[in-house]
Amino acid sequence: MSALSASALAGAATVVSQPRRRRVPHRAVRALLATVTAATVAVGLLPAPSQAQGLPGSISPEQIANGALGTISPESLSQLLYFGTLPGSSGSSMMGVANRLGFTPDMFAGSPPPAPQPNPLITETEVVARDVDGRYERWLIDSADMKRGITVEVYRATTPDAPFLYLLDGVGSELPSGFMQWGAAEQFADQNVNLVIPTGGQGSMWADWNEQDPVLGISKWESFITRDLPNLLEPEVSTNRNRGIGGISMGAGAALTMATRHPDLYKAVFGVSGCYSTDALGQILTRYTVESRGATLTNMWGEPGNEQWAAHDAMVGAENLRGKAIYLSSGTGVAGPGDWEDYDNDAANFVAGMALEQATGQCTRAADRRLRALGIPARIDHLPTGMHNWSYFSQQIPVAWNAVRGALR
């Protein structure tokens, strides 16, 4: 066991019982509310700040946000979901409007993660330690490609011949994973499937990057998930080689991308609140995902729009999904009963949840159209409400699993 691996495992905590809600950093209050209030003032949904408030004659979006904070309510925010009808919006989403107004992802970013330092002593991909707590296990695997130890959560089935379900987390990719924090052990307790959940891939799109990034380090996640884990982990867990892959948010897009790029590996795939293209709105969301963690976008696949970006577009490669069990779902960003209270009346987090889910709703409808045009069967749920958070994701994961599990028998 390398020193890096030993220290990483020693620092691993047990599964927490109370999930943590991710908080949008304070500067996001100004950034995202500036976007939404500027647009709503333009169409009269919110009153403009008065000159008496000390704002100059030329009012910036930031100043509008500051002046309009006290007028925001769940009802007025919900009307922002109709940005697609605004003149010049071309059917865009709130995220598209934010992008057009010039708001940058670093305005939404928290503190960047500690940069993983490559360990030149790691020259072989191997399991170096396991931490077992009943059916829940943490495997520490040294990755020769990424030159660091990776913690992978495994929740074992009760039989030695159960199939595998790989689960890809969102932008934070915490440890414990969002899946385990939000009840995966209880949800899958009586399901005959082994869960495999890599951690530590925050902001990476779970992709193989061209270049080492100063913040995210060396990212070779696609190779790790599609090659190393099946070869190294699966023989130790089950005799079954049937696999499915699914994810939420960032992980949803990555799951469909991997299913198109490695079609022989997976019999089933699902995505909850994801975007499945690297073009247009998908490109905007990819940029916000990567840069919100302080990483450099071009270190991933070079300049957006090139052949590598197209090669990671699940809708370009959608023909490779034919014959698989497919499930997609997204909400609309419209709040349901209790959502405002669940956000502790925090307008910034509330708006972020709205904006992101509205965008993934558009991405999911685009995927629906694409699969229908190709004649590829899929179950796709367009839900009338739903915010971009784990309260919603956790409800959809059992639905997604029930939709695709028959393909893994």
CSV table of N, CA, C and O in Angstrom, one decimal, residues 79-178:
chain,number,residue,atom,x,y,z
A,79,GLN,N,-42.1,32.3,-12.5
A,79,GLN,CA,-42.4,32.9,-13.8
A,79,GLN,C,-41.2,33.0,-14.6
A,79,GLN,O,-41.3,33.1,-15.9
A,80,LEU,N,-40.0,33.0,-14.0
A,80,LEU,CA,-38.8,33.1,-14.8
A,80,LEU,C,-38.6,31.9,-15.7
A,80,LEU,O,-37.8,32.0,-16.6
A,81,LEU,N,-39.3,30.8,-15.5
A,81,LEU,CA,-39.1,29.6,-16.3
A,81,LEU,C,-39.6,29.9,-17.7
A,81,LEU,O,-39.3,29.0,-18.6
A,82,TYR,N,-40.2,30.9,-18.0
A,82,TYR,CA,-40.7,31.2,-19.3
A,82,TYR,C,-39.8,32.2,-20.0
A,82,TYR,O,-40.2,32.9,-20.9
A,83,PHE,N,-38.5,32.2,-19.7
A,83,PHE,CA,-37.5,33.0,-20.4
A,83,PHE,C,-37.5,32.7,-21.9
A,83,PHE,O,-37.1,33.5,-22.7
A,84,GLY,N,-37.8,31.4,-22.2
A,84,GLY,CA,-37.8,31.0,-23.6
A,84,GLY,C,-38.7,31.9,-24.5
A,84,GLY,O,-38.6,31.9,-25.7
A,85,THR,N,-39.7,32.6,-23.9
A,85,THR,CA,-40.6,33.4,-24.7
A,85,THR,C,-40.1,34.9,-24.8
A,85,THR,O,-40.8,35.7,-25.5
A,86,LEU,N,-39.0,35.2,-24.1
A,86,LEU,CA,-38.6,36.6,-24.2
A,86,LEU,C,-38.0,36.9,-25.6
A,86,LEU,O,-37.4,36.1,-26.2
A,87,PRO,N,-38.2,38.1,-26.1
A,87,PRO,CA,-37.6,38.5,-27.4
A,87,PRO,C,-36.1,38.3,-27.4
A,87,PRO,O,-35.4,38.7,-26.4
A,88,GLY,N,-35.6,37.7,-28.4
A,88,GLY,CA,-34.2,37.5,-28.5
A,88,GLY,C,-33.6,36.3,-27.8
A,88,GLY,O,-32.5,36.0,-27.9
A,89,SER,N,-34.5,35.6,-27.0
A,89,SER,CA,-33.9,34.4,-26.2
A,89,SER,C,-33.8,33.2,-27.1
A,89,SER,O,-33.1,32.3,-26.7
A,90,SER,N,-34.5,33.1,-28.2
A,90,SER,CA,-34.4,32.0,-29.1
A,90,SER,C,-34.7,30.7,-28.4
A,90,SER,O,-34.1,29.6,-28.6
A,91,GLY,N,-35.7,30.7,-27.5
A,91,GLY,CA,-36.1,29.5,-26.8
A,91,GLY,C,-35.0,29.0,-25.8
A,91,GLY,O,-35.0,27.9,-25.4
A,92,SER,N,-34.2,29.9,-25.3
A,92,SER,CA,-33.1,29.5,-24.4
A,92,SER,C,-33.6,29.3,-23.0
A,92,SER,O,-34.8,29.6,-22.7
A,93,SER,N,-32.8,28.9,-22.1
A,93,SER,CA,-33.1,28.7,-20.7
A,93,SER,C,-32.5,29.8,-19.9
A,93,SER,O,-31.8,30.7,-20.4
A,94,MET,N,-32.8,29.8,-18.6
A,94,MET,CA,-32.2,30.8,-17.7
A,94,MET,C,-30.7,30.7,-17.8
A,94,MET,O,-30.0,31.7,-17.7
A,95,MET,N,-30.1,29.5,-17.9
A,95,MET,CA,-28.7,29.3,-18.0
A,95,MET,C,-28.2,29.9,-19.3
A,95,MET,O,-27.1,30.6,-19.3
A,96,GLY,N,-29.0,29.8,-20.4
A,96,GLY,CA,-28.6,30.4,-21.6
A,96,GLY,C,-28.6,31.9,-21.5
A,96,GLY,O,-27.7,32.6,-22.1
A,97,VAL,N,-29.6,32.5,-20.8
A,97,VAL,CA,-29.6,33.9,-20.6
A,97,VAL,C,-28.4,34.4,-19.8
A,97,VAL,O,-27.8,35.4,-20.1
A,98,ALA,N,-28.1,33.7,-18.7
A,98,ALA,CA,-27.0,34.0,-17.9
A,98,ALA,C,-25.7,34.0,-18.8
A,98,ALA,O,-24.9,34.9,-18.7
A,99,ASN,N,-25.6,33.1,-19.7
A,99,ASN,CA,-24.4,33.0,-20.5
A,99,ASN,C,-24.3,34.2,-21.5
A,99,ASN,O,-23.3,34.8,-21.7
A,100,ARG,N,-25.5,34.5,-22.0
A,100,ARG,CA,-25.5,35.7,-23.0
A,100,ARG,C,-25.2,37.0,-22.3
A,100,ARG,O,-24.6,37.9,-22.9
A,101,LEU,N,-25.6,37.1,-21.0
A,101,LEU,CA,-25.4,38.3,-20.3
A,101,LEU,C,-23.9,38.4,-19.8
A,101,LEU,O,-23.5,39.4,-19.2
A,102,GLY,N,-23.2,37.3,-20.0
A,102,GLY,CA,-21.7,37.4,-19.7
A,102,GLY,C,-21.4,36.9,-18.3
A,102,GLY,O,-20.2,37.2,-17.8
A,103,PHE,N,-22.3,36.3,-17.5
A,103,PHE,CA,-21.9,35.8,-16.2
A,103,PHE,C,-21.0,34.6,-16.4
A,103,PHE,O,-21.3,33.7,-17.2
A,104,THR,N,-20.0,34.5,-15.6
A,104,THR,CA,-19.0,33.5,-15.8
A,104,THR,C,-19.2,32.4,-14.7
A,104,THR,O,-19.6,32.7,-13.6
A,105,PRO,N,-18.8,31.2,-15.0
A,105,PRO,CA,-18.9,30.1,-14.0
A,105,PRO,C,-18.2,30.4,-12.7
A,105,PRO,O,-18.7,29.9,-11.6
A,106,ASP,N,-17.1,31.2,-12.7
A,106,ASP,CA,-16.4,31.3,-11.4
A,106,ASP,C,-17.2,32.2,-10.4
A,106,ASP,O,-16.9,32.2,-9.2
A,107,MET,N,-18.3,32.9,-10.9
A,107,MET,CA,-19.1,33.6,-10.0
A,107,MET,C,-20.0,32.6,-9.2
A,107,MET,O,-20.5,33.0,-8.1
A,108,PHE,N,-20.1,31.4,-9.6
A,108,PHE,CA,-20.9,30.4,-9.0
A,108,PHE,C,-20.1,29.4,-8.2
A,108,PHE,O,-20.6,28.5,-7.5
A,109,ALA,N,-18.8,29.5,-8.3
A,109,ALA,CA,-17.9,28.5,-7.7
A,109,ALA,C,-17.7,28.7,-6.2
A,109,ALA,O,-17.6,29.9,-5.7
A,110,GLY,N,-17.5,27.6,-5.5
A,110,GLY,CA,-17.0,27.7,-4.2
A,110,GLY,C,-15.5,27.7,-4.2
A,110,GLY,O,-14.8,27.9,-5.2
A,111,SER,N,-14.9,27.3,-3.0
A,111,SER,CA,-13.5,27.2,-3.0
A,111,SER,C,-13.1,26.0,-3.8
A,111,SER,O,-13.8,24.9,-3.8
A,112,PRO,N,-12.1,26.1,-4.7
A,112,PRO,CA,-11.7,24.9,-5.5
A,112,PRO,C,-11.3,23.8,-4.6
A,112,PRO,O,-10.8,24.0,-3.5
A,113,PRO,N,-11.4,22.6,-5.1
A,113,PRO,CA,-11.0,21.4,-4.4
A,113,PRO,C,-9.5,21.4,-4.3
A,113,PRO,O,-8.8,22.0,-5.1
A,114,PRO,N,-8.9,20.7,-3.2
A,114,PRO,CA,-7.5,20.6,-3.2
A,114,PRO,C,-7.0,19.8,-4.4
A,114,PRO,O,-7.5,18.8,-4.8
A,115,ALA,N,-6.0,20.4,-5.1
A,115,ALA,CA,-5.5,19.8,-6.3
A,115,ALA,C,-4.8,18.4,-6.0
A,115,ALA,O,-3.9,18.4,-5.1
A,116,PRO,N,-5.3,17.3,-6.6
A,116,PRO,CA,-4.7,16.0,-6.3
A,116,PRO,C,-3.2,16.0,-6.9
A,116,PRO,O,-3.0,16.3,-8.1
A,117,GLN,N,-2.3,15.7,-6.0
A,117,GLN,CA,-0.9,15.7,-6.5
A,117,GLN,C,-0.5,14.4,-7.0
A,117,GLN,O,-0.7,13.3,-6.4
A,118,PRO,N,-0.1,14.3,-8.3
A,118,PRO,CA,0.3,13.0,-8.8
A,118,PRO,C,1.4,12.3,-8.0
A,118,PRO,O,2.3,13.0,-7.6
A,119,ASN,N,1.3,11.1,-7.8
A,119,ASN,CA,2.3,10.3,-7.0
A,119,ASN,C,3.0,9.4,-8.0
A,119,ASN,O,2.5,8.4,-8.5
A,120,PRO,N,4.3,9.8,-8.4
A,120,PRO,CA,5.0,9.0,-9.4
A,120,PRO,C,5.3,7.6,-9.0
A,120,PRO,O,5.6,6.7,-9.8
A,121,LEU,N,5.1,7.2,-7.7
A,121,LEU,CA,5.3,5.9,-7.3
A,121,LEU,C,4.2,4.9,-7.6
A,121,LEU,O,4.3,3.7,-7.6
A,122,ILE,N,3.1,5.5,-8.0
A,122,ILE,CA,1.9,4.7,-8.5
A,122,ILE,C,2.1,4.3,-9.9
A,122,ILE,O,1.9,5.2,-10.8
A,123,THR,N,2.5,3.1,-10.2
A,123,THR,CA,2.8,2.7,-11.6
A,123,THR,C,1.9,1.5,-12.0
A,123,THR,O,2.0,1.1,-13.2
A,124,GLU,N,1.1,1.0,-11.1
A,124,GLU,CA,0.2,-0.1,-11.4
A,124,GLU,C,-1.2,0.2,-10.8
A,124,GLU,O,-1.3,0.7,-9.7
A,125,THR,N,-2.2,-0.1,-11.6
A,125,THR,CA,-3.6,0.0,-11.1
A,125,THR,C,-3.9,-1.2,-10.3
A,125,THR,O,-3.9,-2.3,-10.9
A,126,GLU,N,-4.2,-1.1,-9.1
A,126,GLU,CA,-4.4,-2.2,-8.2
A,126,GLU,C,-5.2,-1.8,-7.0
A,126,GLU,O,-5.3,-0.6,-6.6
A,127,VAL,N,-5.9,-2.7,-6.4
A,127,VAL,CA,-6.6,-2.5,-5.1
A,127,VAL,C,-5.6,-2.6,-4.0
A,127,VAL,O,-4.9,-3.5,-3.9
A,128,VAL,N,-5.6,-1.5,-3.2
A,128,VAL,CA,-4.6,-1.4,-2.1
A,128,VAL,C,-5.2,-1.6,-0.8
A,128,VAL,O,-4.5,-1.8,0.2
A,129,ALA,N,-6.5,-1.4,-0.6
A,129,ALA,CA,-7.2,-1.5,0.7
A,129,ALA,C,-8.7,-1.6,0.5
A,129,ALA,O,-9.2,-1.1,-0.5
A,130,ARG,N,-9.3,-2.2,1.5
A,130,ARG,CA,-10.8,-2.3,1.5
A,130,ARG,C,-11.2,-2.0,2.9
A,130,ARG,O,-10.6,-2.4,3.9
A,131,ASP,N,-12.3,-1.2,3.0
A,131,ASP,CA,-12.9,-1.0,4.3
A,131,ASP,C,-14.3,-1.5,4.2
A,131,ASP,O,-15.1,-1.0,3.4
A,132,VAL,N,-14.7,-2.5,5.0
A,132,VAL,CA,-15.9,-3.2,4.9
A,132,VAL,C,-16.8,-3.0,6.1
A,132,VAL,O,-16.4,-3.1,7.3
A,133,ASP,N,-18.0,-2.6,5.8
A,133,ASP,CA,-19.0,-2.4,6.9
A,133,ASP,C,-20.3,-3.1,6.4
A,133,ASP,O,-21.2,-2.4,5.8
A,134,GLY,N,-20.4,-4.4,6.7
A,134,GLY,CA,-21.6,-5.1,6.2
A,134,GLY,C,-21.5,-5.2,4.7
A,134,GLY,O,-20.5,-5.6,4.1
A,135,ARG,N,-22.6,-4.9,4.0
A,135,ARG,CA,-22.7,-4.9,2.6
A,135,ARG,C,-22.0,-3.7,1.9
A,135,ARG,O,-21.8,-3.6,0.7
A,136,TYR,N,-21.8,-2.6,2.7
A,136,TYR,CA,-21.2,-1.4,2.2
A,136,TYR,C,-19.6,-1.5,2.4
A,136,TYR,O,-19.1,-1.8,3.4
A,137,GLU,N,-19.0,-1.3,1.3
A,137,GLU,CA,-17.5,-1.3,1.2
A,137,GLU,C,-16.9,-0.1,0.6
A,137,GLU,O,-17.5,0.5,-0.3
A,138,ARG,N,-15.7,0.2,1.0
A,138,ARG,CA,-14.9,1.2,0.3
A,138,ARG,C,-13.6,0.6,-0.2
A,138,ARG,O,-12.9,0.1,0.6
A,139,TRP,N,-13.5,0.6,-1.5
A,139,TRP,CA,-12.2,0.1,-2.1
A,139,TRP,C,-11.3,1.3,-2.4
A,139,TRP,O,-11.7,2.2,-3.1
A,140,LEU,N,-10.1,1.2,-2.0
A,140,LEU,CA,-9.1,2.2,-2.4
A,140,LEU,C,-8.3,1.6,-3.5
A,140,LEU,O,-7.6,0.5,-3.3
A,141,ILE,N,-8.3,2.2,-4.7
A,141,ILE,CA,-7.7,1.6,-5.9
A,141,ILE,C,-6.7,2.7,-6.4
A,141,ILE,O,-7.0,3.8,-6.7
A,142,ASP,N,-5.4,2.3,-6.4
A,142,ASP,CA,-4.4,3.1,-7.1
A,142,ASP,C,-4.6,3.1,-8.6
A,142,ASP,O,-4.6,2.0,-9.2
A,143,SER,N,-4.7,4.3,-9.2
A,143,SER,CA,-4.8,4.4,-10.6
A,143,SER,C,-3.5,4.8,-11.2
A,143,SER,O,-2.9,5.9,-10.9
A,144,ALA,N,-2.9,3.9,-12.1
A,144,ALA,CA,-1.7,4.2,-12.7
A,144,ALA,C,-1.8,5.4,-13.7
A,144,ALA,O,-0.9,6.2,-13.9
A,145,ASP,N,-3.0,5.5,-14.3
A,145,ASP,CA,-3.3,6.6,-15.2
A,145,ASP,C,-3.3,7.9,-14.5
A,145,ASP,O,-2.8,8.9,-15.0
A,146,MET,N,-4.1,8.0,-13.4
A,146,MET,CA,-4.3,9.2,-12.7
A,146,MET,C,-3.3,9.5,-11.6
A,146,MET,O,-3.3,10.6,-11.0
A,147,LYS,N,-2.4,8.5,-11.3
A,147,LYS,CA,-1.3,8.7,-10.4
A,147,LYS,C,-1.8,9.1,-9.0
A,147,LYS,O,-1.2,9.9,-8.3
A,148,ARG,N,-2.9,8.4,-8.6
A,148,ARG,CA,-3.4,8.7,-7.2
A,148,ARG,C,-4.4,7.6,-6.8
A,148,ARG,O,-4.8,6.8,-7.7
A,149,GLY,N,-4.7,7.6,-5.5
A,149,GLY,CA,-5.7,6.6,-5.1
A,149,GLY,C,-7.1,7.1,-5.2
A,149,GLY,O,-7.4,8.3,-5.0
A,150,ILE,N,-8.0,6.2,-5.7
A,150,ILE,CA,-9.4,6.5,-5.9
A,150,ILE,C,-10.2,5.7,-5.0
A,150,ILE,O,-10.0,4.5,-4.9
A,151,THR,N,-11.1,6.3,-4.3
A,151,THR,CA,-12.1,5.5,-3.4
A,151,THR,C,-13.3,5.2,-4.2
A,151,THR,O,-14.0,6.1,-4.8
A,152,VAL,N,-13.7,4.0,-4.2
A,152,VAL,CA,-14.9,3.5,-4.9
A,152,VAL,C,-15.8,2.8,-3.9
A,152,VAL,O,-15.4,1.9,-3.2
A,153,GLU,N,-17.0,3.3,-3.8
A,153,GLU,CA,-18.0,2.7,-2.9
A,153,GLU,C,-18.6,1.5,-3.6
A,153,GLU,O,-19.0,1.5,-4.8
A,154,VAL,N,-18.8,0.4,-2.9
A,154,VAL,CA,-19.4,-0.8,-3.4
A,154,VAL,C,-20.5,-1.2,-2.4
A,154,VAL,O,-20.3,-1.3,-1.2
A,155,TYR,N,-21.7,-1.4,-2.9
A,155,TYR,CA,-22.8,-1.9,-2.0
A,155,TYR,C,-23.2,-3.2,-2.6
A,155,TYR,O,-23.8,-3.3,-3.7
A,156,ARG,N,-22.8,-4.3,-1.9
A,156,ARG,CA,-23.0,-5.7,-2.5
A,156,ARG,C,-24.4,-6.2,-2.4
A,156,ARG,O,-25.2,-5.9,-1.5
A,157,ALA,N,-24.8,-6.9,-3.5
A,157,ALA,CA,-26.0,-7.7,-3.4
A,157,ALA,C,-25.8,-8.9,-2.4
A,157,ALA,O,-24.7,-9.1,-2.0
A,158,THR,N,-26.9,-9.5,-2.1
A,158,THR,CA,-26.9,-10.6,-1.2
A,158,THR,C,-26.5,-11.9,-1.8
A,158,THR,O,-26.3,-12.9,-1.1
A,159,THR,N,-26.4,-12.0,-3.1
A,159,THR,CA,-26.0,-13.2,-3.8
A,159,THR,C,-24.8,-13.0,-4.6
A,159,THR,O,-24.5,-11.8,-5.0
A,160,PRO,N,-24.0,-14.0,-4.8
A,160,PRO,CA,-22.7,-13.9,-5.5
A,160,PRO,C,-22.8,-13.8,-7.0
A,160,PRO,O,-21.8,-13.8,-7.7
A,161,ASP,N,-24.0,-13.9,-7.6
A,161,ASP,CA,-24.2,-13.9,-9.0
A,161,ASP,C,-25.0,-12.7,-9.5
A,161,ASP,O,-25.7,-12.8,-10.6
A,162,ALA,N,-25.0,-11.6,-8.8
A,162,ALA,CA,-25.9,-10.5,-9.1
A,162,ALA,C,-25.2,-9.6,-10.2
A,162,ALA,O,-23.9,-9.5,-10.2
A,163,PRO,N,-25.9,-8.9,-11.0
A,163,PRO,CA,-25.3,-7.9,-12.0
A,163,PRO,C,-24.8,-6.7,-11.3
A,163,PRO,O,-24.9,-6.5,-10.1
A,164,PHE,N,-24.3,-5.8,-12.1
A,164,PHE,CA,-23.7,-4.5,-11.6
A,164,PHE,C,-24.4,-3.3,-12.1
A,164,PHE,O,-24.9,-3.3,-13.2
A,165,LEU,N,-24.5,-2.3,-11.2
A,165,LEU,CA,-25.1,-1.0,-11.6
A,165,LEU,C,-24.1,0.0,-11.2
A,165,LEU,O,-23.8,0.3,-10.0
A,166,TYR,N,-23.4,0.7,-12.2
A,166,TYR,CA,-22.5,1.8,-11.9
A,166,TYR,C,-23.3,3.1,-11.8
A,166,TYR,O,-24.1,3.4,-12.6
A,167,LEU,N,-23.0,3.8,-10.8
A,167,LEU,CA,-23.7,5.1,-10.5
A,167,LEU,C,-22.7,6.2,-10.5
A,167,LEU,O,-21.7,6.2,-9.8
A,168,LEU,N,-23.0,7.3,-11.3
A,168,LEU,CA,-22.1,8.4,-11.4
A,168,LEU,C,-22.7,9.7,-10.8
A,168,LEU,O,-23.8,10.1,-11.1
A,169,ASP,N,-22.0,10.3,-9.9
A,169,ASP,CA,-22.5,11.4,-9.1
A,169,ASP,C,-22.4,12.7,-9.8
A,169,ASP,O,-21.9,12.7,-10.9
A,170,GLY,N,-22.9,13.7,-9.2
A,170,GLY,CA,-22.9,15.1,-9.8
A,170,GLY,C,-21.6,15.8,-9.6
A,170,GLY,O,-20.5,15.2,-9.2
A,171,VAL,N,-21.6,17.1,-9.8
A,171,VAL,CA,-20.4,17.9,-9.9
A,171,VAL,C,-19.5,17.8,-8.6
A,171,VAL,O,-18.3,17.9,-8.7
A,172,GLY,N,-20.1,17.6,-7.4
A,172,GLY,CA,-19.3,17.6,-6.2
A,172,GLY,C,-18.6,16.3,-6.0
A,172,GLY,O,-17.6,16.3,-5.4
A,173,SER,N,-19.2,15.2,-6.4
A,173,SER,CA,-18.7,13.8,-6.3
A,173,SER,C,-18.0,13.7,-4.9
A,173,SER,O,-16.8,13.4,-4.8
A,174,GLU,N,-18.8,13.7,-3.9
A,174,GLU,CA,-18.3,13.7,-2.5
A,174,GLU,C,-18.1,12.3,-2.0
A,174,GLU,O,-18.4,11.3,-2.7
A,175,LEU,N,-17.5,12.2,-0.9
A,175,LEU,CA,-17.4,10.9,-0.2
A,175,LEU,C,-17.9,11.1,1.3
A,175,LEU,O,-17.3,11.9,2.0
A,176,PRO,N,-19.0,10.4,1.7
A,176,PRO,CA,-19.8,9.4,0.9
A,176,PRO,C,-20.4,10.1,-0.3
A,176,PRO,O,-20.7,11.3,-0.3
A,177,SER,N,-20.7,9.3,-1.3
A,177,SER,CA,-21.4,9.8,-2.5
A,177,SER,C,-22.8,10.4,-2.2
A,177,SER,O,-23.4,10.0,-1.1
A,178,GLY,N,-23.3,11.2,-3.1
A,178,GLY,CA,-24.7,11.6,-2.9
A,178,GLY,C,-25.7,10.5,-2.9
A,178,GLY,O,-26.7,10.5,-2.1
